Short mmCIF file of C-alpha atoms in Angstrom, two decimals:
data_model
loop_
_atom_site.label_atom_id
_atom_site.label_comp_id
_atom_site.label_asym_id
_atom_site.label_seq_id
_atom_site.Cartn_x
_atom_site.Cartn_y
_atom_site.Cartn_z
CA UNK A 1 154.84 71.25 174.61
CA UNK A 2 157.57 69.95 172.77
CA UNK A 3 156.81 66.38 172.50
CA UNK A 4 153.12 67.51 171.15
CA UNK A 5 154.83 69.84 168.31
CA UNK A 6 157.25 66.47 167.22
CA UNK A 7 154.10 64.87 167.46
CA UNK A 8 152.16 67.19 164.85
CA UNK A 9 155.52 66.90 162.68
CA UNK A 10 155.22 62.82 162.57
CA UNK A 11 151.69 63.28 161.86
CA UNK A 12 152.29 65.84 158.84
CA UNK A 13 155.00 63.39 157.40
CA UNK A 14 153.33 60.28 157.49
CA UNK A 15 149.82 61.77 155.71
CA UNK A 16 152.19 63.92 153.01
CA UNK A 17 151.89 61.35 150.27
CA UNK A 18 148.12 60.58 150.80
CA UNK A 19 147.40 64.26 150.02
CA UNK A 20 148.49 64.71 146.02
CA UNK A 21 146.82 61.56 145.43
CA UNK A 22 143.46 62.85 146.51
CA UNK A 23 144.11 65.90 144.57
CA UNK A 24 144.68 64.72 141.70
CA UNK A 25 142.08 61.55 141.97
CA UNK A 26 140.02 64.86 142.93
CA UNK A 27 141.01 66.69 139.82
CA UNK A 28 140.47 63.73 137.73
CA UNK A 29 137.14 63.32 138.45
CA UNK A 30 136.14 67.01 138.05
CA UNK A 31 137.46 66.96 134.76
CA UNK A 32 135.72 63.91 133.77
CA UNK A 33 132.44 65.48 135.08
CA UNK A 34 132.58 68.39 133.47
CA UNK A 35 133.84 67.05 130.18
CA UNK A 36 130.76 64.76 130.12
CA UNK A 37 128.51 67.60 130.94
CA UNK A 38 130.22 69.65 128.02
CA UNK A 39 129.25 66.47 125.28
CA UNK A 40 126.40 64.91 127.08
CA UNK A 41 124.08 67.63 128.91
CA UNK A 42 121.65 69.35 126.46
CA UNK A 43 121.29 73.08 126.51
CA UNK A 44 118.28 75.22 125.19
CA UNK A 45 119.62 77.69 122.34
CA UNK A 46 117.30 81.13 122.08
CA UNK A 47 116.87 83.51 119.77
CA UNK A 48 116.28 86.93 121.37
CA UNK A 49 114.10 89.71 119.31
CA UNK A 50 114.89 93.30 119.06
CA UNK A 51 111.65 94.19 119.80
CA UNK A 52 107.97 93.08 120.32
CA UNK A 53 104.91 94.02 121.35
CA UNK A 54 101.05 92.44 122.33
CA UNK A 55 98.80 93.40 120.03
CA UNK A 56 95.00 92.62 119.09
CA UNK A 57 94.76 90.47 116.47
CA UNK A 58 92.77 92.90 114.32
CA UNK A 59 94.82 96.04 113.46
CA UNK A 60 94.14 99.30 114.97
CA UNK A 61 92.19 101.75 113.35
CA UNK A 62 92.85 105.29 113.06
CA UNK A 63 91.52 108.37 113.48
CA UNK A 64 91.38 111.09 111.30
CA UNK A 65 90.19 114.51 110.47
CA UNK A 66 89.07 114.49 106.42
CA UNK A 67 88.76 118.03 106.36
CA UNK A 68 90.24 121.21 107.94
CA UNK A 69 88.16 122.63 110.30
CA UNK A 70 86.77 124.25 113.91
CA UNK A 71 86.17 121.86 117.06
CA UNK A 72 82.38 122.08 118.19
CA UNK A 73 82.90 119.04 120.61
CA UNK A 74 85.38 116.22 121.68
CA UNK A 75 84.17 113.14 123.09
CA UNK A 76 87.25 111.25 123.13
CA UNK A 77 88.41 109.79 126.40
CA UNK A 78 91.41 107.64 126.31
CA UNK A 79 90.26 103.68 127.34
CA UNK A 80 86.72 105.01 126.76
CA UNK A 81 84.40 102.01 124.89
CA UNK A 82 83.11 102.98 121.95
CA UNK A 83 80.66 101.74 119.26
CA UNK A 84 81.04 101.73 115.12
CA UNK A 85 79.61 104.83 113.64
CA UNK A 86 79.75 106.66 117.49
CA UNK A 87 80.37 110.21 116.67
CA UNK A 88 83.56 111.03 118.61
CA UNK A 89 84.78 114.44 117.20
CA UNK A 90 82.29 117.57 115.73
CA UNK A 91 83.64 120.19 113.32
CA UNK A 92 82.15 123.32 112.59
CA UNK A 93 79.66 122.65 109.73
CA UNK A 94 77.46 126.06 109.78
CA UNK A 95 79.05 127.19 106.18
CA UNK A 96 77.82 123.96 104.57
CA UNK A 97 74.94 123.31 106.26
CA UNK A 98 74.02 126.98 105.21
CA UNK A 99 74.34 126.15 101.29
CA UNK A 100 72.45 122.58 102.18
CA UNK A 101 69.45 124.78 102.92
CA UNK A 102 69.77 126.89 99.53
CA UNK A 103 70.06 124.24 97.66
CA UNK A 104 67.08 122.28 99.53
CA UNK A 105 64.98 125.38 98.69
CA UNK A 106 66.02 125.43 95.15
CA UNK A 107 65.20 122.01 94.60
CA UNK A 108 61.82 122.58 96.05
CA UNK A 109 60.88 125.50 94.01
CA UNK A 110 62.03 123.43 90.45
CA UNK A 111 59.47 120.92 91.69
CA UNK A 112 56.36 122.89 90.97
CA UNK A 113 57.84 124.89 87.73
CA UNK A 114 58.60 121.25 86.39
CA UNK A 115 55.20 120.16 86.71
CA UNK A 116 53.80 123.07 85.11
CA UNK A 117 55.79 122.73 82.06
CA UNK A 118 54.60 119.29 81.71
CA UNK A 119 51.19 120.08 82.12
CA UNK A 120 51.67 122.84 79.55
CA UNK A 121 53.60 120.44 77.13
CA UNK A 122 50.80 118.12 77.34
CA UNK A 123 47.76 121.03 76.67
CA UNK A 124 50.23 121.61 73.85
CA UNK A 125 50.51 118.16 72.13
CA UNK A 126 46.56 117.67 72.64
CA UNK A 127 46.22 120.78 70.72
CA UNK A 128 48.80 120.06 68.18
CA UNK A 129 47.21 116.41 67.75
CA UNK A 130 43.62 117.83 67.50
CA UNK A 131 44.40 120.30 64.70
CA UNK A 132 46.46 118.09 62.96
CA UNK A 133 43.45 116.03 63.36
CA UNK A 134 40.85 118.96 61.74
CA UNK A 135 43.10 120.04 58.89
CA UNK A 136 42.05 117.35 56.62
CA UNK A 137 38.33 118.60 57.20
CA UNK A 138 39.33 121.96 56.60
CA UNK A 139 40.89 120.97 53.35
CA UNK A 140 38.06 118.66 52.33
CA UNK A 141 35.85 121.55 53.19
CA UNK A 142 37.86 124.14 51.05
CA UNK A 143 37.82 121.36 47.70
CA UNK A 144 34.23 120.98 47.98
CA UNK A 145 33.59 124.69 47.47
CA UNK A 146 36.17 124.33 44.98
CA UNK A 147 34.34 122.05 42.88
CA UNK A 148 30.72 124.00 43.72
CA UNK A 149 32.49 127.53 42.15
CA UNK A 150 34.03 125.43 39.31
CA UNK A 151 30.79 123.78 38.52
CA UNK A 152 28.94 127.41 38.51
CA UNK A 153 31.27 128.96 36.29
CA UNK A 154 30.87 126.09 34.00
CA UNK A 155 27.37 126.74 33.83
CA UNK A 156 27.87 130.47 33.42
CA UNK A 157 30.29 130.16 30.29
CA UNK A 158 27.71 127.36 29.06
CA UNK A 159 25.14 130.35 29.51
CA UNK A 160 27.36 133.19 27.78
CA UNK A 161 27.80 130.88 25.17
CA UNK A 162 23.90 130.33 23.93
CA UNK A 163 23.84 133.74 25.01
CA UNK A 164 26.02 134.38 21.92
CA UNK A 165 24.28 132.27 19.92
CA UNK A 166 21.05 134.08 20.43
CA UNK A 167 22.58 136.72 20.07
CA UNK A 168 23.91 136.19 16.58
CA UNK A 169 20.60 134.82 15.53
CA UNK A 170 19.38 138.17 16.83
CA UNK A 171 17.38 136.63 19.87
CA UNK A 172 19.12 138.61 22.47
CA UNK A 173 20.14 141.92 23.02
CA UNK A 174 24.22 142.61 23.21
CA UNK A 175 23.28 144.20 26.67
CA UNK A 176 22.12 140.60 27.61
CA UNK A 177 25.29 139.05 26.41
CA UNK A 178 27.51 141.12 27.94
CA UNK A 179 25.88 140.28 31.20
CA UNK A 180 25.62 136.58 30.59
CA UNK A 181 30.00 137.33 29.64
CA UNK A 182 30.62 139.50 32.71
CA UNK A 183 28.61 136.69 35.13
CA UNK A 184 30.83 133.69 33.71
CA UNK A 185 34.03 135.67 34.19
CA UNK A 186 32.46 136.83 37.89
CA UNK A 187 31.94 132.37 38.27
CA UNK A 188 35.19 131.44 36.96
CA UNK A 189 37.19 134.21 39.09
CA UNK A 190 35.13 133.02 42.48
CA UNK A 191 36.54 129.28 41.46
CA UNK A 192 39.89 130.96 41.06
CA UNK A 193 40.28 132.33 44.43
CA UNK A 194 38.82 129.65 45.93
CA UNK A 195 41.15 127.34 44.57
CA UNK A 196 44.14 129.99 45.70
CA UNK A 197 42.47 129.33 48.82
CA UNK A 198 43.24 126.03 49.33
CA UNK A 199 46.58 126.08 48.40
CA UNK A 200 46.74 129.00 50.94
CA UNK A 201 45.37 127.11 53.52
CA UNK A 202 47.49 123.88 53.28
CA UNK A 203 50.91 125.97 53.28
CA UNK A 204 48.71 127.88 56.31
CA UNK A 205 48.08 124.27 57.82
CA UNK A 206 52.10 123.58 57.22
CA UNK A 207 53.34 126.60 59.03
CA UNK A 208 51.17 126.09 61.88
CA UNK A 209 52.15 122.62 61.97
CA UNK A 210 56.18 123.49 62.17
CA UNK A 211 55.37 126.76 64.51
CA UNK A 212 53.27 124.28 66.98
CA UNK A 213 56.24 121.58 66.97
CA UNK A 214 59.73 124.41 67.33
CA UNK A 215 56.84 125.60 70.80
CA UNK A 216 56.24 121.90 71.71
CA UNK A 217 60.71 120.90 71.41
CA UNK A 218 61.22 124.48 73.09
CA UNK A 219 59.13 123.54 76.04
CA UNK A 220 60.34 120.01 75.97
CA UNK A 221 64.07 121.88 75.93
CA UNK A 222 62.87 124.06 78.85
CA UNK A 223 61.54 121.02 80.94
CA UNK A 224 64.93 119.11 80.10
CA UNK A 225 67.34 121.80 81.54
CA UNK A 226 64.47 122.18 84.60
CA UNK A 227 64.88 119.00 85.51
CA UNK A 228 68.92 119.19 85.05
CA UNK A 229 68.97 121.31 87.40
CA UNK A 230 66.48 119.47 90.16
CA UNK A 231 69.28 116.57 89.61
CA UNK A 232 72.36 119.27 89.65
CA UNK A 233 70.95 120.71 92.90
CA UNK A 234 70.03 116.98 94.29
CA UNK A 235 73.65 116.22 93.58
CA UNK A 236 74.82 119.02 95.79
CA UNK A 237 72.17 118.46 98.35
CA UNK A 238 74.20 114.59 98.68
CA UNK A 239 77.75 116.15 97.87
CA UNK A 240 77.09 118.96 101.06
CA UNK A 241 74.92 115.91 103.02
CA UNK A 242 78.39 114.08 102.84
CA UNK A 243 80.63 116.92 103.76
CA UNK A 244 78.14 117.34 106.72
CA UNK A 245 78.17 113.95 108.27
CA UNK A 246 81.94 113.83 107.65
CA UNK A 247 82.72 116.44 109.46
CA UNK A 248 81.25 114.60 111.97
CA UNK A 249 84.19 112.41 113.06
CA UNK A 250 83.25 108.56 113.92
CA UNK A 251 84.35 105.56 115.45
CA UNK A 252 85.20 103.05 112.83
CA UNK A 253 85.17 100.01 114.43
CA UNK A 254 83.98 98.95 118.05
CA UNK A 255 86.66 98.54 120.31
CA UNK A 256 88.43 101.31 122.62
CA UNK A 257 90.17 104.33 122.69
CA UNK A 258 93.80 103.33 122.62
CA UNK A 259 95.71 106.91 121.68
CA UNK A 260 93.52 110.32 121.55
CA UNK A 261 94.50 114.22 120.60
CA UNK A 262 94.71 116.60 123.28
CA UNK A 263 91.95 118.28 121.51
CA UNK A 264 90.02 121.61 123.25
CA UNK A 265 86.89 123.37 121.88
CA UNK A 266 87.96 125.88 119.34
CA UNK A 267 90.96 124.22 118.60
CA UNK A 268 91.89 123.86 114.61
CA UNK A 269 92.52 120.50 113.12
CA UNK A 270 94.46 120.16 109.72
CA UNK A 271 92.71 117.46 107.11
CA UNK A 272 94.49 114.18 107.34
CA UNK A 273 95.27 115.28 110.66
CA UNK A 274 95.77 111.78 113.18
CA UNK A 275 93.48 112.56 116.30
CA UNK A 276 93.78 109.37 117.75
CA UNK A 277 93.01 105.28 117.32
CA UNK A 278 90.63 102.80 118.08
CA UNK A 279 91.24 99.72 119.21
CA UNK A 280 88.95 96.82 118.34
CA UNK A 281 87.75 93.94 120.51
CA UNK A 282 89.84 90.73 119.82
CA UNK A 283 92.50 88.34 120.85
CA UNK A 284 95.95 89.95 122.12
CA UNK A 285 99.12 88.14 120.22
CA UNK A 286 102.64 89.16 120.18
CA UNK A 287 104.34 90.46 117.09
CA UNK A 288 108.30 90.42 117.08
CA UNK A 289 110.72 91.36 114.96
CA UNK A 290 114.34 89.16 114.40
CA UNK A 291 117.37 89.82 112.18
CA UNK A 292 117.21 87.83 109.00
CA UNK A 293 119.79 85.28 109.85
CA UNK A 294 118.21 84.94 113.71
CA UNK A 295 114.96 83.96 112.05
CA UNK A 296 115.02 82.62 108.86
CA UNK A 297 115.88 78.30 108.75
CA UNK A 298 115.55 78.80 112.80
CA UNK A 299 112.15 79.84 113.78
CA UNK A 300 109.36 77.81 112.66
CA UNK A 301 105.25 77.35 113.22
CA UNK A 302 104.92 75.54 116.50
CA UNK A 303 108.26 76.92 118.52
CA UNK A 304 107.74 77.60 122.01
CA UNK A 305 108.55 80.72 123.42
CA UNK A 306 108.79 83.32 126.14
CA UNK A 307 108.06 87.03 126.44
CA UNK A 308 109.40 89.56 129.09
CA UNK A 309 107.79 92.56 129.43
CA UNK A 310 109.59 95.71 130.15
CA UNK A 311 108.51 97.29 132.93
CA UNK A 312 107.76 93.86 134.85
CA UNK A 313 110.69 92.36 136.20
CA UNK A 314 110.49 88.60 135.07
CA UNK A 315 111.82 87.34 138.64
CA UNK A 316 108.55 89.53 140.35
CA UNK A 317 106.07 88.91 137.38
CA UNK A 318 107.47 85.88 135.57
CA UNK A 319 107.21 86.21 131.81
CA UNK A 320 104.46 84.81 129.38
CA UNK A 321 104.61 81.27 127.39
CA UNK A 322 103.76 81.90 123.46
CA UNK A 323 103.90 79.73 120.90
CA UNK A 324 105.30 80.84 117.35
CA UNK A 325 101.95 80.69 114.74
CA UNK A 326 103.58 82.38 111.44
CA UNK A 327 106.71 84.04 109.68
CA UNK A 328 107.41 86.71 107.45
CA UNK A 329 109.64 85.61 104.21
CA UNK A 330 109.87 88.76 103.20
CA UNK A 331 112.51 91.36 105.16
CA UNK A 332 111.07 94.68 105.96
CA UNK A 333 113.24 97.61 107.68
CA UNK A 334 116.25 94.85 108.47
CA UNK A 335 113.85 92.53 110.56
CA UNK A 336 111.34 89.96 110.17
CA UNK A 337 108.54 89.86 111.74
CA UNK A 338 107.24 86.40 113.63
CA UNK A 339 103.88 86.65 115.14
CA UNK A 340 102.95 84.18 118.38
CA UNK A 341 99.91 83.81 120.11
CA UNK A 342 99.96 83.41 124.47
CA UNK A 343 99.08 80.26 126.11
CA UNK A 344 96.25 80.21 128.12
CA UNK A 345 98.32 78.52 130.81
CA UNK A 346 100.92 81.18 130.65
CA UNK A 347 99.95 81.72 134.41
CA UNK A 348 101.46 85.33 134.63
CA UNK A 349 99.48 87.93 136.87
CA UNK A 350 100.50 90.58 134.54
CA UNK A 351 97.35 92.49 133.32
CA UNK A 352 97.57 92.19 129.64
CA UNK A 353 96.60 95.04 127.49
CA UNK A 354 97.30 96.33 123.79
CA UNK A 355 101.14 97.86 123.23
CA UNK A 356 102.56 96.51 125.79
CA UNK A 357 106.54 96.43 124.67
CA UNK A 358 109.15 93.94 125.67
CA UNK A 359 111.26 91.06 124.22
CA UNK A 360 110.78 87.22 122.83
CA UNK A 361 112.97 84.23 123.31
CA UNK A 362 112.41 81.67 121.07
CA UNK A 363 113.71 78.34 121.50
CA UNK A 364 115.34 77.26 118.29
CA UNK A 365 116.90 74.14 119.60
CA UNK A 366 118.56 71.84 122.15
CA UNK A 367 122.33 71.34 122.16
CA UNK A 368 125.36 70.49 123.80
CA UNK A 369 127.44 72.93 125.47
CA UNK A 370 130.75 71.76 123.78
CA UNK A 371 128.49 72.50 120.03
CA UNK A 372 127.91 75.57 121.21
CA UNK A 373 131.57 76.64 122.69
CA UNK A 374 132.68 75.01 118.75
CA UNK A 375 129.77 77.67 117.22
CA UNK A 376 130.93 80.51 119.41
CA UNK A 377 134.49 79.65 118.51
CA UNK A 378 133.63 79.39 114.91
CA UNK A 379 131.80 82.86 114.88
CA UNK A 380 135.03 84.76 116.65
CA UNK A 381 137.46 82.91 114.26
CA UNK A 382 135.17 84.08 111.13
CA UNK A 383 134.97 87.82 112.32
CA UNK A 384 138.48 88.80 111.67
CA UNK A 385 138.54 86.75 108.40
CA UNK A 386 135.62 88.56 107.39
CA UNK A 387 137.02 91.67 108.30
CA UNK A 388 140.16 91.19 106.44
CA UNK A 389 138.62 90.51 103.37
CA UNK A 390 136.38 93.18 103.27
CA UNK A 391 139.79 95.51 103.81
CA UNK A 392 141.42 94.08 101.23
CA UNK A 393 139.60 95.42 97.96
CA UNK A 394 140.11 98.82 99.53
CA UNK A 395 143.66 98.04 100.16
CA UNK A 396 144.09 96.81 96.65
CA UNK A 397 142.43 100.18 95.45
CA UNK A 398 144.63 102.05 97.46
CA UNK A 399 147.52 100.54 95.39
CA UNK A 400 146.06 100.66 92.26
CA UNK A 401 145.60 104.83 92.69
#
């Protein structure tokens, strides 16, 4: 036993100086390797969102209530298909459909009152036309008898004159002149009044004329305001027609119920009230949103990237391939907002569906690990100078007050 422990002892001492050598020829090597992998491998460098989502590639439509008012019916079913125009919600409508009726039966009883007045106006201007059309007879008529008195009173005078002559000469009695006297005067006053006649009759002709014309505008007045209110009545019958079929709550778009109201018969809905959203047909792409300096001079058109969803773990369900298709230059609430559409080879089993939340990886670039141990180191060293200077100003304040 003794000569096989001095035996171990010469062994140990004669392989004691091989040993550091292959450590360190060991240790050499390593260090070679891994500084070679830190300047020569190439890394992937992502940039991670805050958040993102699939989403159709047509917005989602909402769904709400223009007017306050009673549930009649609820057809909304959450993932239920629906088409454009597809009445989904009913309010209670009896108040207006009520006053649609009135004003129907108003503007059907204005009908036949209009055309009454127009027949009327009509009788009126034929009348109006066809005495403005005898007048000049009349007139002509008057004249003529005019000129027939005149001419007989002539001849009268003419008579009590060689009446007068006679009886100077003694011919005639004075009982015959004073009858021949008393029949001119009789002529000439006939011709008198006859002409007062005419002049009578022509202001006569000129009132009727004005009286006929203030009936004629009144009726025309009356028919005007009749048919004012047909068209005031026709605008309410479109105004409460409106208010009707709105109350009637529709699908705006075809696609499918994505988010719906827990709405019950009876139950009160406020106008502007949300009561839920439709989803249209279309492509799903993702929409994520970066910080500015993750984004902007990084992420560009054409990047390929990954999405993990949350609530499928990405060693079960893998994740989905995306490419990057636009970017915001604008910032909005902090972030900006990069939209990618999935690859059709994505080759995930994960049933896609609108909303479904999670998180994007873009890949930005490929780069050693020592550039990114530099960038790292860079970032940590920056902090505290950053830090320092933004104490400073207050410091100086301090020491200033």
């Amino acid at each position: 036993m003794l000569s096989s422990f001095s035996r171990s002892m010469r062994s140990l001492e004669a392989d004691s100086p091989r040993r550091p050598v292959l450590a360190l020829l060991f240790a050499t090597t390593l260090i070679l390797a891994w500084t070679a992998w830190l300047f020569l491998a190439r890394v992937a460098v992502y940039e991670v969102s805050d958040r993102a989502d699939l989403q159709v590639d047509r917005a989602a439509h909402p769904i709400e209530a223009q007017f306050t008012g009673r549930v009649v019916s609820s057809y909304m079913v959450l993932d239920r298909e629906v088409k454009s125009r597809e009445v989904l919600v009913e309010l209670d409508a009896d108040a207006q459909q009520l006053q649609l009726k009135e004003e129907r039966v108003r503007s059907t009883a204005l009908a036949p009152q209009i055309g009454a007045l127009q027949s009327q106006i009509q009788a009126e201007e034929t009348a109006w036309q066809q005495e403005r059309q005898a007048a000049p007879v009349a007139l002509e008529e008057s004249s003529a008898r005019v000129k027939e008195a005149d001419a007989g009173a002539r001849l009268a005078e003419e008579e009590a004159k060689r009446q007068d002559q006679l009886f100077a000469s003694g011919v005639v009695s004075e009982v015959d002149l004073h009858r021949a006297r008393s029949a001119a005067q009789e002529r000439r006053a006939a011709a008198d009044s006859l002409r007062l006649g005419v002049s009578r009759l022509e202001r006569q002709q000129l009132t009727q004329d004005s009286e006929r014309q203030a009936h004629v505008q009144e009726l025309k007045t009356q028919l005007v305001q009749l048919k004012g209110q047909r068209a005031t009545a026709g605008a309410e019958i479109e105004r409460l027609q409106g208010e009707v079929s709105r109350r009637s709550i529709r699908a705006p778009v075809d696609g499918r119920l994505g988010e719906v109201a827990n709405l019950r018969v009876g139950s009160v809905v406020r106008e502007g009230e949300k009561l839920g959203a439709v989803v249209p047909t279309g492509n799903l792409r993702i929409v994520a949103n970066f910080l500015p300096p993750d984004a902007l001079g990084r992420i560009r058109p054409g990047q390929h990237a990954r999405m993990r969803l949350q609530g499928f773990p990405w060693v079960q369900y893998g994740s989905l391939s995306a490419t990057v298709t636009s970017l915001a230059n604008e910032v909005r609430d902090g972030r900006i907002r990069v939209e990618l559409t999935v690859d059709s080879n994505s080759g995930s089993h994960i049933p896609l569906q609108h909303g479904l939340p999670g998180t994007v990886e873009v890949k930005v670039e490929e780069t050693s690990p020592a550039a990114l141990v530099l960038r790292t180191a860079g970032r940590l060293l920056a902090s505290p100078r950053s830090t320092s200077d933004s104490s400073r100003p207050a410091a100086e304040s301090h020491e200033g007050s």
